[in-house]
Coordinates of C-alpha atoms in Angstrom, one line a residue:
Chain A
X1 CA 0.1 -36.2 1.8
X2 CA 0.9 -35.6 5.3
X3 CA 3.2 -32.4 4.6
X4 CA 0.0 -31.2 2.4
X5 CA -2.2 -31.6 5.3
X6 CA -0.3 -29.8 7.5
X7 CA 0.1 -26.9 5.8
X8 CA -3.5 -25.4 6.2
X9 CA -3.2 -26.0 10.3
X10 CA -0.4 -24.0 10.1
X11 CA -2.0 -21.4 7.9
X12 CA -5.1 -21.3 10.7
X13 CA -3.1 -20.8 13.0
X14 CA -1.4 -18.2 11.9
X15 CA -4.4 -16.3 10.9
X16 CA -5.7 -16.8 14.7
X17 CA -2.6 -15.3 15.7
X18 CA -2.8 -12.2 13.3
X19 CA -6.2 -11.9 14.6
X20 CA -5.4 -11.7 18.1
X21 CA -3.0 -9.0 17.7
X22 CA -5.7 -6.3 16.3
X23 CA -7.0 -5.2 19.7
X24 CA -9.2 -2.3 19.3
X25 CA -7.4 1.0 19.7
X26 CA -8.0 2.5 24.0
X27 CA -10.3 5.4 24.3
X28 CA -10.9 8.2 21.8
X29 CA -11.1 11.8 21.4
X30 CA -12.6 14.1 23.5
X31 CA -16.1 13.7 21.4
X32 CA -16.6 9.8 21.8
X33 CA -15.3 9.8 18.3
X34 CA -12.6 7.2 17.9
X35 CA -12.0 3.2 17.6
X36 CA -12.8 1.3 15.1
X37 CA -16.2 1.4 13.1
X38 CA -17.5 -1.1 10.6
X39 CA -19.7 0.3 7.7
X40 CA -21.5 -1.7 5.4
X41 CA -22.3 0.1 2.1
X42 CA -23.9 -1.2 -1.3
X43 CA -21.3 -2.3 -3.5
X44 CA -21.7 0.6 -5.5
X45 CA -20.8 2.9 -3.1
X46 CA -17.3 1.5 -3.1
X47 CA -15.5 4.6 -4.5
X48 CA -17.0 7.3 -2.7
X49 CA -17.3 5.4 0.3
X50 CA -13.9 4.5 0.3
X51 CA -13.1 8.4 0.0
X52 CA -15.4 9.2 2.6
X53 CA -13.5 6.8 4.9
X54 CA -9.8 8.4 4.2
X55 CA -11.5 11.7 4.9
X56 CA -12.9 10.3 8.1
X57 CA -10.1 8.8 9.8
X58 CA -8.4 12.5 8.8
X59 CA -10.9 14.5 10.9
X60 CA -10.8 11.9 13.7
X61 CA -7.2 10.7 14.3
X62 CA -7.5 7.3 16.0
X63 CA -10.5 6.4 14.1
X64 CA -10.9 3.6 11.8
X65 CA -13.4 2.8 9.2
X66 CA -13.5 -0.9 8.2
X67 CA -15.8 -1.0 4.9
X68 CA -17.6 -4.1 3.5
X69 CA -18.9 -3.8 0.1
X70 CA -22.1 -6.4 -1.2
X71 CA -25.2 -6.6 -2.6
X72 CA -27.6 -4.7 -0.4
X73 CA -30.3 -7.7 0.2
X74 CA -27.0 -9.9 1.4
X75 CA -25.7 -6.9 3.8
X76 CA -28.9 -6.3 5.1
X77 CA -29.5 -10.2 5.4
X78 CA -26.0 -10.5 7.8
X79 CA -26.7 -7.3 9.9
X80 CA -30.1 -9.0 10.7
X81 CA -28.3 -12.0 11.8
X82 CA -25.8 -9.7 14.0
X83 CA -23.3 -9.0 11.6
X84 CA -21.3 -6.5 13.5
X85 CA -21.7 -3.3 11.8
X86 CA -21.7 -0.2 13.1
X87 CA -23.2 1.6 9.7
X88 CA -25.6 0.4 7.1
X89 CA -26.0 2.3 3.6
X90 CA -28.5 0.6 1.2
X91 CA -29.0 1.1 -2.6
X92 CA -32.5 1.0 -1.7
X93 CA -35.3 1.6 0.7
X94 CA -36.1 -1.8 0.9
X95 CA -33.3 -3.1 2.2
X96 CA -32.9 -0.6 4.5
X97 CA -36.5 -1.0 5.8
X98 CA -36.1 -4.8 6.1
X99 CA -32.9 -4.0 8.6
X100 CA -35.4 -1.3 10.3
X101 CA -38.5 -3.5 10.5
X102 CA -35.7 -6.1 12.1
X103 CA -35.3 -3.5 14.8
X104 CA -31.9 -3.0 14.1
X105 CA -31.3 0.4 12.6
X106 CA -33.7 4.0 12.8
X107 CA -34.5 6.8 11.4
X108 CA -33.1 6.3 7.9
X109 CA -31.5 9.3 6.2
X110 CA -31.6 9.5 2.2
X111 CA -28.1 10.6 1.4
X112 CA -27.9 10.0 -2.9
X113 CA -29.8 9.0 -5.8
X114 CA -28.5 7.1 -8.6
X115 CA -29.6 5.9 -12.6
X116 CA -28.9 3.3 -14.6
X117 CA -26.7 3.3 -17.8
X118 CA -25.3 0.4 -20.4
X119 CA -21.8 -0.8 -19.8
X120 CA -20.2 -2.3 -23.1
X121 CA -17.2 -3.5 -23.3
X122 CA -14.6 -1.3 -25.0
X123 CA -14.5 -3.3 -28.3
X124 CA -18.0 -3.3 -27.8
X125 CA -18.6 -6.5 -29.6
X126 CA -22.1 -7.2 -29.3
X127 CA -22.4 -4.3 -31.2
X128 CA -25.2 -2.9 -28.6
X129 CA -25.8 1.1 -29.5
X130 CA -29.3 1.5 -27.2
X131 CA -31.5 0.0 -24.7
X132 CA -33.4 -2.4 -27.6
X133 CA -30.3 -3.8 -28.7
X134 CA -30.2 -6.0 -25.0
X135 CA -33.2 -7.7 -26.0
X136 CA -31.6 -9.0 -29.3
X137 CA -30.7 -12.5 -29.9
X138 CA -27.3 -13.7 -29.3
X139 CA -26.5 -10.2 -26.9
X140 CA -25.0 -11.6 -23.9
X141 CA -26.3 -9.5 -21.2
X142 CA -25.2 -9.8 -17.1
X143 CA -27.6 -8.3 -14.8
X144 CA -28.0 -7.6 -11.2
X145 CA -30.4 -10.2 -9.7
X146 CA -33.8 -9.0 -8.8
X147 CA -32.9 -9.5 -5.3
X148 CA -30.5 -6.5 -5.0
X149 CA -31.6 -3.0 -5.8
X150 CA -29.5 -2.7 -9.3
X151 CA -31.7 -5.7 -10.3
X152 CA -34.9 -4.3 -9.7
X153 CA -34.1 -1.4 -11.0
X154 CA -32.9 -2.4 -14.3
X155 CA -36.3 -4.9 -14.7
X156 CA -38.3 -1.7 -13.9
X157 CA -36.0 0.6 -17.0
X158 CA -37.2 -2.7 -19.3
X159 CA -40.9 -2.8 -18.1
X160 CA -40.5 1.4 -19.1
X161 CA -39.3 0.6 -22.6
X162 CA -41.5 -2.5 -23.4
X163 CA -38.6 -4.3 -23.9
X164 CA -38.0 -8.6 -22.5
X165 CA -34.1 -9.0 -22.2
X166 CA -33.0 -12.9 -21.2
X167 CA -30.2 -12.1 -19.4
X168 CA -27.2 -15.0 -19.4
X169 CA -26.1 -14.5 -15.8
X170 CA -27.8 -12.9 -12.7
X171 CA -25.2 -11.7 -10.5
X172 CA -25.0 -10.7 -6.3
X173 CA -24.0 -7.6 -6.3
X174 CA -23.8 -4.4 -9.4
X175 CA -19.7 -5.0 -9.2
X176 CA -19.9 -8.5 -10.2
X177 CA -21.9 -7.2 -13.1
X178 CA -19.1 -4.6 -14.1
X179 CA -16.7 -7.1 -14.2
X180 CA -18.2 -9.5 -16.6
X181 CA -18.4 -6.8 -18.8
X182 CA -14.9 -5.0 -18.1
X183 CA -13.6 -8.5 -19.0
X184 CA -15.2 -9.3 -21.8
X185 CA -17.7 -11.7 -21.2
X186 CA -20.7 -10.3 -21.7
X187 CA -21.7 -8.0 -24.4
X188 CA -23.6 -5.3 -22.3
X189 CA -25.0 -5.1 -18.5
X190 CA -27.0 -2.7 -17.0
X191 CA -25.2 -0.6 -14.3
X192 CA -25.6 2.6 -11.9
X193 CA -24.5 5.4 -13.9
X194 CA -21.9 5.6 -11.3
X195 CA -20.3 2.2 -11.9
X196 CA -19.6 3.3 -15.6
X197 CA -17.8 6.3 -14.2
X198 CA -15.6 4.8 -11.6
X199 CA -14.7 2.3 -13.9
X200 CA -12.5 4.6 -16.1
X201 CA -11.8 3.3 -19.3
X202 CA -12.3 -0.2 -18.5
X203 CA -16.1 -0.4 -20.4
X204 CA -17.7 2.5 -22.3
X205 CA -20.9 3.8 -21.6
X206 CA -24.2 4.5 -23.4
X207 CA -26.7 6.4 -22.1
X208 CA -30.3 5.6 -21.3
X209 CA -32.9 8.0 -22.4
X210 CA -34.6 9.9 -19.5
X211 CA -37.5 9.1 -20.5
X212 CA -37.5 5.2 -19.0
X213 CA -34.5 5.4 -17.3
X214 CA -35.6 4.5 -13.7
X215 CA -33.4 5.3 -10.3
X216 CA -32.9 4.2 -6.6
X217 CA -32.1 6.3 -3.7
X218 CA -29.7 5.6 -0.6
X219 CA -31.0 5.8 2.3
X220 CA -28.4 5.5 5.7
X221 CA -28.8 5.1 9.1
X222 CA -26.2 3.8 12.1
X223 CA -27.1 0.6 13.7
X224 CA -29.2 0.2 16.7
X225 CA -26.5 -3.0 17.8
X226 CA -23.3 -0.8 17.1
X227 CA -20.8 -1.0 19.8
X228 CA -19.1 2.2 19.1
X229 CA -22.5 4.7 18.5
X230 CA -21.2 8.2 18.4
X231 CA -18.7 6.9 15.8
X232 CA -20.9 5.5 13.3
X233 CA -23.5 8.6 14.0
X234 CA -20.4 10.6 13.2
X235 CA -19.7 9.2 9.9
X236 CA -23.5 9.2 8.9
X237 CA -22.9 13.4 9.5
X238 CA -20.3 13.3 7.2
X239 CA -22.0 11.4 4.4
X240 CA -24.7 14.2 4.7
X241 CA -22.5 17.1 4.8
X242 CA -21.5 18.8 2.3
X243 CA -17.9 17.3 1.5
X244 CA -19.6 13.6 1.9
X245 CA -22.5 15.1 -1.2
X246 CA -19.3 16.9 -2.8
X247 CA -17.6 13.3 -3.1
X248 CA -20.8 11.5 -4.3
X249 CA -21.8 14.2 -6.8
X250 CA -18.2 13.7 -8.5
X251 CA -18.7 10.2 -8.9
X252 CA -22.1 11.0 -10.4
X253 CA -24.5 10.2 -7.9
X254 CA -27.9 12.4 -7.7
X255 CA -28.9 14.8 -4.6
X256 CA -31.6 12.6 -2.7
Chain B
X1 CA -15.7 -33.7 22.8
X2 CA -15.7 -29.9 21.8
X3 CA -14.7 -30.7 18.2
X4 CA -17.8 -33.0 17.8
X5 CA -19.6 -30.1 19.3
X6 CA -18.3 -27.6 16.9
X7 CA -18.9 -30.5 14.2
X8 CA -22.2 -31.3 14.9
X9 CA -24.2 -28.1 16.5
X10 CA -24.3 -25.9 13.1
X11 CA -26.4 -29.1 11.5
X12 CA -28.8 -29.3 14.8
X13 CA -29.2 -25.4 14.4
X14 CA -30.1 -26.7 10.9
X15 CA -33.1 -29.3 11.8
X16 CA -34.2 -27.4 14.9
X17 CA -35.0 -24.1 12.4
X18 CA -36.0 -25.9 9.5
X19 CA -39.5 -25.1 8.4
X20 CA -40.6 -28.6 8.6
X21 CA -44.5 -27.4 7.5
X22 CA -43.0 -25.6 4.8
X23 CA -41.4 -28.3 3.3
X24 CA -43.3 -29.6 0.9
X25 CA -44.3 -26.9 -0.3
X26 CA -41.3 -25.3 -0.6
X27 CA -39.5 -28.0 -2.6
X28 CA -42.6 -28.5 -4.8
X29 CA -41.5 -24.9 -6.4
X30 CA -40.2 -24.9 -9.6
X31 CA -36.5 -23.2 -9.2
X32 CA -36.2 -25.5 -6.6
X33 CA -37.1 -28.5 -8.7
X34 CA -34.7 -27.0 -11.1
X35 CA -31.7 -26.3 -9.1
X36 CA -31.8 -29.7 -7.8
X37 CA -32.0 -31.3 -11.2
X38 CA -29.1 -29.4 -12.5
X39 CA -27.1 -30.2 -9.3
X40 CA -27.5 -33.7 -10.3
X41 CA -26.6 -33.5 -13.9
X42 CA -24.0 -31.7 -13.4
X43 CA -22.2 -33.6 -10.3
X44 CA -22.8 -36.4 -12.2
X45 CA -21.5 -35.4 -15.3
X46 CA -18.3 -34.1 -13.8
X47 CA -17.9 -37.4 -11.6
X48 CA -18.2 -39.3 -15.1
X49 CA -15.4 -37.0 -17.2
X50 CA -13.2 -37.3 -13.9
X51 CA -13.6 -41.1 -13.9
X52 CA -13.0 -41.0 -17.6
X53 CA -9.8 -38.3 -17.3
X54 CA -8.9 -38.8 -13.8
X55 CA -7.9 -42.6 -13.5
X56 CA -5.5 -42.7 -16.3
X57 CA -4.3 -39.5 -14.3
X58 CA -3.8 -41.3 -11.5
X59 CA -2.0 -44.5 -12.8
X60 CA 0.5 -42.3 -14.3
X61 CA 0.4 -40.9 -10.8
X62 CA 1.5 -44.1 -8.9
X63 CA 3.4 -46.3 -11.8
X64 CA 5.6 -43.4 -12.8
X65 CA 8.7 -43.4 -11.4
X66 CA 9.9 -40.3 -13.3
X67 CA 11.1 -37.6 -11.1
X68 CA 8.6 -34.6 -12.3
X69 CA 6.1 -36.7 -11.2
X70 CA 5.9 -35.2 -7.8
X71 CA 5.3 -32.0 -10.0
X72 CA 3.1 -33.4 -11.0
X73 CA 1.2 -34.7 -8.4
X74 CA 1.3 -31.2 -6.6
X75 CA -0.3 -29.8 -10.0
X76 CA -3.4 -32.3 -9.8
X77 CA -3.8 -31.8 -6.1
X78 CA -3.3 -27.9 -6.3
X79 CA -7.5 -27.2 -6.7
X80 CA -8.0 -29.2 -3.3
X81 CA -6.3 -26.8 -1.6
X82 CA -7.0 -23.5 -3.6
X83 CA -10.1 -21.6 -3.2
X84 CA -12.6 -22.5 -5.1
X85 CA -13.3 -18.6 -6.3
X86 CA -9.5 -18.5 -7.5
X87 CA -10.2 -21.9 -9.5
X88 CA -13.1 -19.7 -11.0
X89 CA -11.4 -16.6 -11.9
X90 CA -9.0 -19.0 -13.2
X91 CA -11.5 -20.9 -15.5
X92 CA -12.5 -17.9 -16.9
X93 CA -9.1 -16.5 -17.9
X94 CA -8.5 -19.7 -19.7
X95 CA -12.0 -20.9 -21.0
X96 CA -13.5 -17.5 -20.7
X97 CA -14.4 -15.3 -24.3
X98 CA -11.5 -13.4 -24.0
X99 CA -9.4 -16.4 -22.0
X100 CA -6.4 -18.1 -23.5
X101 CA -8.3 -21.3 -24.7
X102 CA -11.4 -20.0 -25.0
X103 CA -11.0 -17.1 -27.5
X104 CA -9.7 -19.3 -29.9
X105 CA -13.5 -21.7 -29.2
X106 CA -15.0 -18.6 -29.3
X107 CA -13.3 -17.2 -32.9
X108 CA -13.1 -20.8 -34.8
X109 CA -16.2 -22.7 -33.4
X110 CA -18.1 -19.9 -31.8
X111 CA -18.6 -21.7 -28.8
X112 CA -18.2 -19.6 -25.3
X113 CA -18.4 -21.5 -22.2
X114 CA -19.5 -19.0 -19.4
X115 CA -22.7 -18.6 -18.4
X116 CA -23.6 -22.6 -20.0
X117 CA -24.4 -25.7 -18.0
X118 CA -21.1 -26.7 -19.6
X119 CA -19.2 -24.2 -17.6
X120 CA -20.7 -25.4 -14.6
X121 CA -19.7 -29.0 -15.3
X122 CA -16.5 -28.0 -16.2
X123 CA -15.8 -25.7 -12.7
X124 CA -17.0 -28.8 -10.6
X125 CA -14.4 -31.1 -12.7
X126 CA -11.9 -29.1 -12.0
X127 CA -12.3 -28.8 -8.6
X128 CA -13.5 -32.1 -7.6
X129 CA -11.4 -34.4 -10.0
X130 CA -8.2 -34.2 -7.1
X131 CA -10.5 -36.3 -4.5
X132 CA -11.2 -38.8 -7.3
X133 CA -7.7 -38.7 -8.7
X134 CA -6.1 -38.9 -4.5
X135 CA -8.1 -42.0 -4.0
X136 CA -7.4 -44.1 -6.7
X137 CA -3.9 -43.3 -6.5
X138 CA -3.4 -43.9 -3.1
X139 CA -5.3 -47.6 -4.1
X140 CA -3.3 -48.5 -7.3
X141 CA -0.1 -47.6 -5.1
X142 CA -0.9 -50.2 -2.3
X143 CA -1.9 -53.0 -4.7
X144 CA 0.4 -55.2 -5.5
X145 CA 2.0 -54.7 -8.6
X146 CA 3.1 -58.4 -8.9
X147 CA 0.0 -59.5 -10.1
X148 CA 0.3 -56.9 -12.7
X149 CA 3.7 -58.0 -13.8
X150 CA 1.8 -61.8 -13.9
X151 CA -0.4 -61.0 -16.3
X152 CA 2.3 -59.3 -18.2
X153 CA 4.5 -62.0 -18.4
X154 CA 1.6 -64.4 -19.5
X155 CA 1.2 -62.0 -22.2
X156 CA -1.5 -59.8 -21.6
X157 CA -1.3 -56.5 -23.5
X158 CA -1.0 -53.2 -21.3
X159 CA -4.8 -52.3 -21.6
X160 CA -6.2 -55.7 -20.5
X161 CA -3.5 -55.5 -17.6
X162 CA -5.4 -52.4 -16.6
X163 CA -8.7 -53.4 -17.3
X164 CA -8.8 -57.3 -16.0
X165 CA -6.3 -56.8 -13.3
X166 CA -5.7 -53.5 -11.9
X167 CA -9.3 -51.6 -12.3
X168 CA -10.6 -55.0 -10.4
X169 CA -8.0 -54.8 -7.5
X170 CA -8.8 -51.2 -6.9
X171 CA -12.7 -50.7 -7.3
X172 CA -13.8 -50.0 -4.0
X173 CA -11.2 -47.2 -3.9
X174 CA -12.7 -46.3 -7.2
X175 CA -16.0 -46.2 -6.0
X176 CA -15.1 -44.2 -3.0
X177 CA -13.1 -41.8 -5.3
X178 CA -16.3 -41.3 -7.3
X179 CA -18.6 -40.3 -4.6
X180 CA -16.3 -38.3 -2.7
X181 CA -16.2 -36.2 -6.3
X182 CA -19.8 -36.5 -7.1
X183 CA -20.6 -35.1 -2.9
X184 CA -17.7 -32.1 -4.1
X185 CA -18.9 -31.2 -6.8
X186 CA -22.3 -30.9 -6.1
X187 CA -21.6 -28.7 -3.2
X188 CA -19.5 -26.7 -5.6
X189 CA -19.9 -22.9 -5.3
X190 CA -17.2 -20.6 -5.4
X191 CA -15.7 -21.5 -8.7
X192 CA -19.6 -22.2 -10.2
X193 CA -20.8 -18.9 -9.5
X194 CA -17.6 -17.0 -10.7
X195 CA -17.3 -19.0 -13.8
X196 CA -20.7 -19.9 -15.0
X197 CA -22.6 -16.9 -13.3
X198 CA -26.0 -17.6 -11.6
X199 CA -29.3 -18.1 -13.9
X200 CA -32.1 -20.0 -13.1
X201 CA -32.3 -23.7 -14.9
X202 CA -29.3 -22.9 -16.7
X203 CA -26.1 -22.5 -14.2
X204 CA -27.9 -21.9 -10.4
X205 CA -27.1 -25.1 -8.8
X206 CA -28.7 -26.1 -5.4
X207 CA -25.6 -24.6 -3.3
X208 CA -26.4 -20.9 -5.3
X209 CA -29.8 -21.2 -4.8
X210 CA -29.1 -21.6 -1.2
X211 CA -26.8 -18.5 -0.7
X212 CA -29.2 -16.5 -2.8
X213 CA -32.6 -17.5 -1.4
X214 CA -30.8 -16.6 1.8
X215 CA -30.5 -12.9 1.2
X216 CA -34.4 -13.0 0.5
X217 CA -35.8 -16.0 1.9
X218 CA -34.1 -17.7 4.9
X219 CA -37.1 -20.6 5.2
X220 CA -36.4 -21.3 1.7
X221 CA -32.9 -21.5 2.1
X222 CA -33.8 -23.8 5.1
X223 CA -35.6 -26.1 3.3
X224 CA -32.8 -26.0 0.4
X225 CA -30.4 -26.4 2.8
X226 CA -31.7 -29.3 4.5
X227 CA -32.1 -31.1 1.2
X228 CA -28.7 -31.3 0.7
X229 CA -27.7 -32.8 4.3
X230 CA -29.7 -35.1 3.3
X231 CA -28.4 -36.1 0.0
X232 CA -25.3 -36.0 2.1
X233 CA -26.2 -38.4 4.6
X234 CA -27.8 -40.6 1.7
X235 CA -23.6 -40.8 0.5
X236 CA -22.3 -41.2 3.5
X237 CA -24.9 -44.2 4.0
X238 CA -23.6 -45.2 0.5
X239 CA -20.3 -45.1 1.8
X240 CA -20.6 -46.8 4.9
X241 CA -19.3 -50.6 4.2
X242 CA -16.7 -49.6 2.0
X243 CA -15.0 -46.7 4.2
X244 CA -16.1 -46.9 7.4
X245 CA -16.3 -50.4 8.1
X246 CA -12.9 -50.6 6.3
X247 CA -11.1 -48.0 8.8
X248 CA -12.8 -50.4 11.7
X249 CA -10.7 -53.5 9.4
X250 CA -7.4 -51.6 10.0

């Protein structure tokens, strides 16, 4: 037992010491761009986002973008309790305004707009061809909770269609949704449009007519608290530009 | 005097912003009500099928002189140390639809585990079984074994050997076991929420609805969070003569 107990002191320990060695990088270029910037992006932003970074750390050598995917209402929730991000993009203006109202972020850019679609399983074996079929009996069916901006969204496609769906699980973020489907455990969930699309061939996609599909846009903005301001300001410019729109739009996200 | 700092300054952030007004009112509502009625259930179900499958566990444990049984032992004492998300991802790649175990439930008996209060017993067993099965062991180890052999020789079968002489010996160990599993598993999270998902009444226990009224609500989560400490303190008052007062004995 005591050989057990020691083994997670040592582990601490060594993670101290690993974290002790990651000294910010000196200085920067000649713009103020450099060093290290944390952005925090809804967790379906992680593709493009995670493009966008490589991109950025290309055009500024000696910059580095740290990314930290979630649910939006949980990212917002940590910057307002001084989280330390330098960048905040939110799958919805509500989250966003909650971090502005907070005093920590201004002047909000929208940046991308995104819709919902079905993710079934490959197999498909709830046997769900349309919108109706997630309010039949024995579907199971993984949403977003109404919390985050995917949940609220796919309540408002249902209010649209007329249709009640009892989901079996509510989860944090639109990912954690993706997965339950990509591994089989639920029969359908309601996703971005995007999600569906970066997830290859790992769930199959059905469509939801226009006509009660609802959608969310992103707004962005840099943090009033970030250490490192003409960083993040610089990687907000690059979401807006026309590479950073080039990279959504191939993942499928909408022009704002 | 800087660990008991660091120990005890996160719980006096706790009281000094809890929404004491609030309170009531707060713990009146109805997920509330019915995240703290599933926590019981289900801690108290998994403490009973880890009393039921952990102290055979844990005789084997300490009379087994075999020498896999330090193999054993680091198999049962693995989900103490293993994050609790990994013990969910786990679960669900055995139990899960599409999970070793639990596609065969699912094809002959049609029963799938996710998403149920089952699931959520189950991921609080699994990771809250060890303290039971620890403590007992550690117990039946010290206690004399002659007295066992006593009975045997004056013919008592194996099971009333257990049940006569050996469960009496080590109850207070037993009972220490128990609540240290009942207080784990109802603070379970990591594996719950992986393996059971997150729905109101059905599989969001107390420590979800905490995490998630945070994002939204931070008096709620407050209140909730406060409710707990105190269901802890209530244990560790529970606890007090046979643990604390016995570490003064020694």
């Amino acid at each position: 037992m005591t050989r057990l107990l020691r083994l997670p002191w040592l582990l601490i320990v060594l993670l101290l010491v690993a974290g002790c060695g990651q000294a910010p990088p000196p200085g920067g270029a000649a713009s103020g761009v450099g060093g290290t910037i944390r952005v925090f992006a809804a967790a379906s932003l992680t593709r493009s986002f995670t493009t966008l970074a490589h991109d950025f750390e290309r055009q500024h050598p000696g910059s580095t973008v740290e990314l930290s995917f979630g649910g939006s209402s949980d990212l917002a929730e940590q910057i307002d309790n001084g989280a330390p991000a330098d960048v905040f993009a939110s799958a919805s203006p509500v989250n966003m305004r909650q971090v502005v109202r907070a005093g920590n972020a201004r002047r909000p850019r929208p940046f991308a707009r995104n819709t919902m679609e079905i993710a079934v399983p490959p197999d498909n074996p709830g046997h769900v061809h349309g919108l109706d079929d997630l309010a039949r009996d024995g579907v199971k069916v993984a949403l977003c909770q109404p919390q985050v901006p995917c949940g609220s969204v796919a309540r408002e496609v249902f209010a649209r269609a007329g249709i009640s769906v009892h989901p079996v699980t509510e989860e944090v973020d639109v990912t954690s949704v993706l997965t339950k489907v990509a591994i089989g455990e639920v029969d359908a969930g309601l996703v971005y449009v995007t999600d569906v699309r970066s997830a290859g061939g790992q769930v199959h996609g059905i469509p939801v007519p226009a006509a009660v599909n609802a959608s969310t846009t992103y707004p962005i903005a840099a943090t009033s608290g970030s250490g490192n301001p003409a960083t993040a300001r610089a990687f907000v410019a690059l979401v807006l530009s026309g590479r950073g729109q080039r990279v959504l739009a191939r993942d499928g996200f909408g022009s704002a | 005097m800087l660990g008991l700092a660091l120990l005890v300054l996160p719980l006096l952030g706790l009281l000094v912003r809890s929404p004491w007004a609030d309170l009531p009112h707060v713990l009146g509502e109805a997920e509330v009500l019915d995240a703290l009625r599933l926590s019981l259930v289900s801690a108290s179900s998994a403490t009973a099928i880890a009393l039921v499958l952990g102290v055979p566990l844990a005789w084997v444990l300490a009379r087994s002189e075999a020498r896999a049984i330090s193999l054993l032992r680091s198999v049962v004492t693995l989900p103490l140390v293993l994050p609790p998300v990994v013990g969910g991802v786990a679960l669900l790649f055995a139990f899960g639809r599409t999970g070793i175990v639990g596609r065969w439930l699912d094809q002959w008996l049609g029963l799938t585990i996710p998403f149920t209060t089952a699931a959520v017993v189950l991921a609080e067993t699994f990771v809250a079984m060890p303290f039971l099965v620890i403590t007992v062991e550690g117990a039946l180890r010290a206690a004399d074994k002659g007295y066992d052999e006593a009975a045997a020789t004056l013919g008592a079968s194996r099971l009333t050997v257990f049940r006569r002489v050996t469960l009496p010996l080590v109850r207070p160990s037993l009972a220490a076991g128990a609540v240290l599993c009942w207080a784990r598993a109802l603070g379970e999270f990591g594996a719950t929420i992986t393996f059971a998902g997150n729905l109101q009444g059905v599989t969001r226990t107390m420590p979800l609805a905490v995490y998630l009224a945070m994002q939204t609500n931070p008096r709620a989560a407050t209140a909730l969070s406060l409710l707990l400490l105190l269901v802890s303190v209530l244990v560790l008052v529970g606890l007090r003569d046979r643990w604390l007062a016995d570490g003064r004995r020694r």
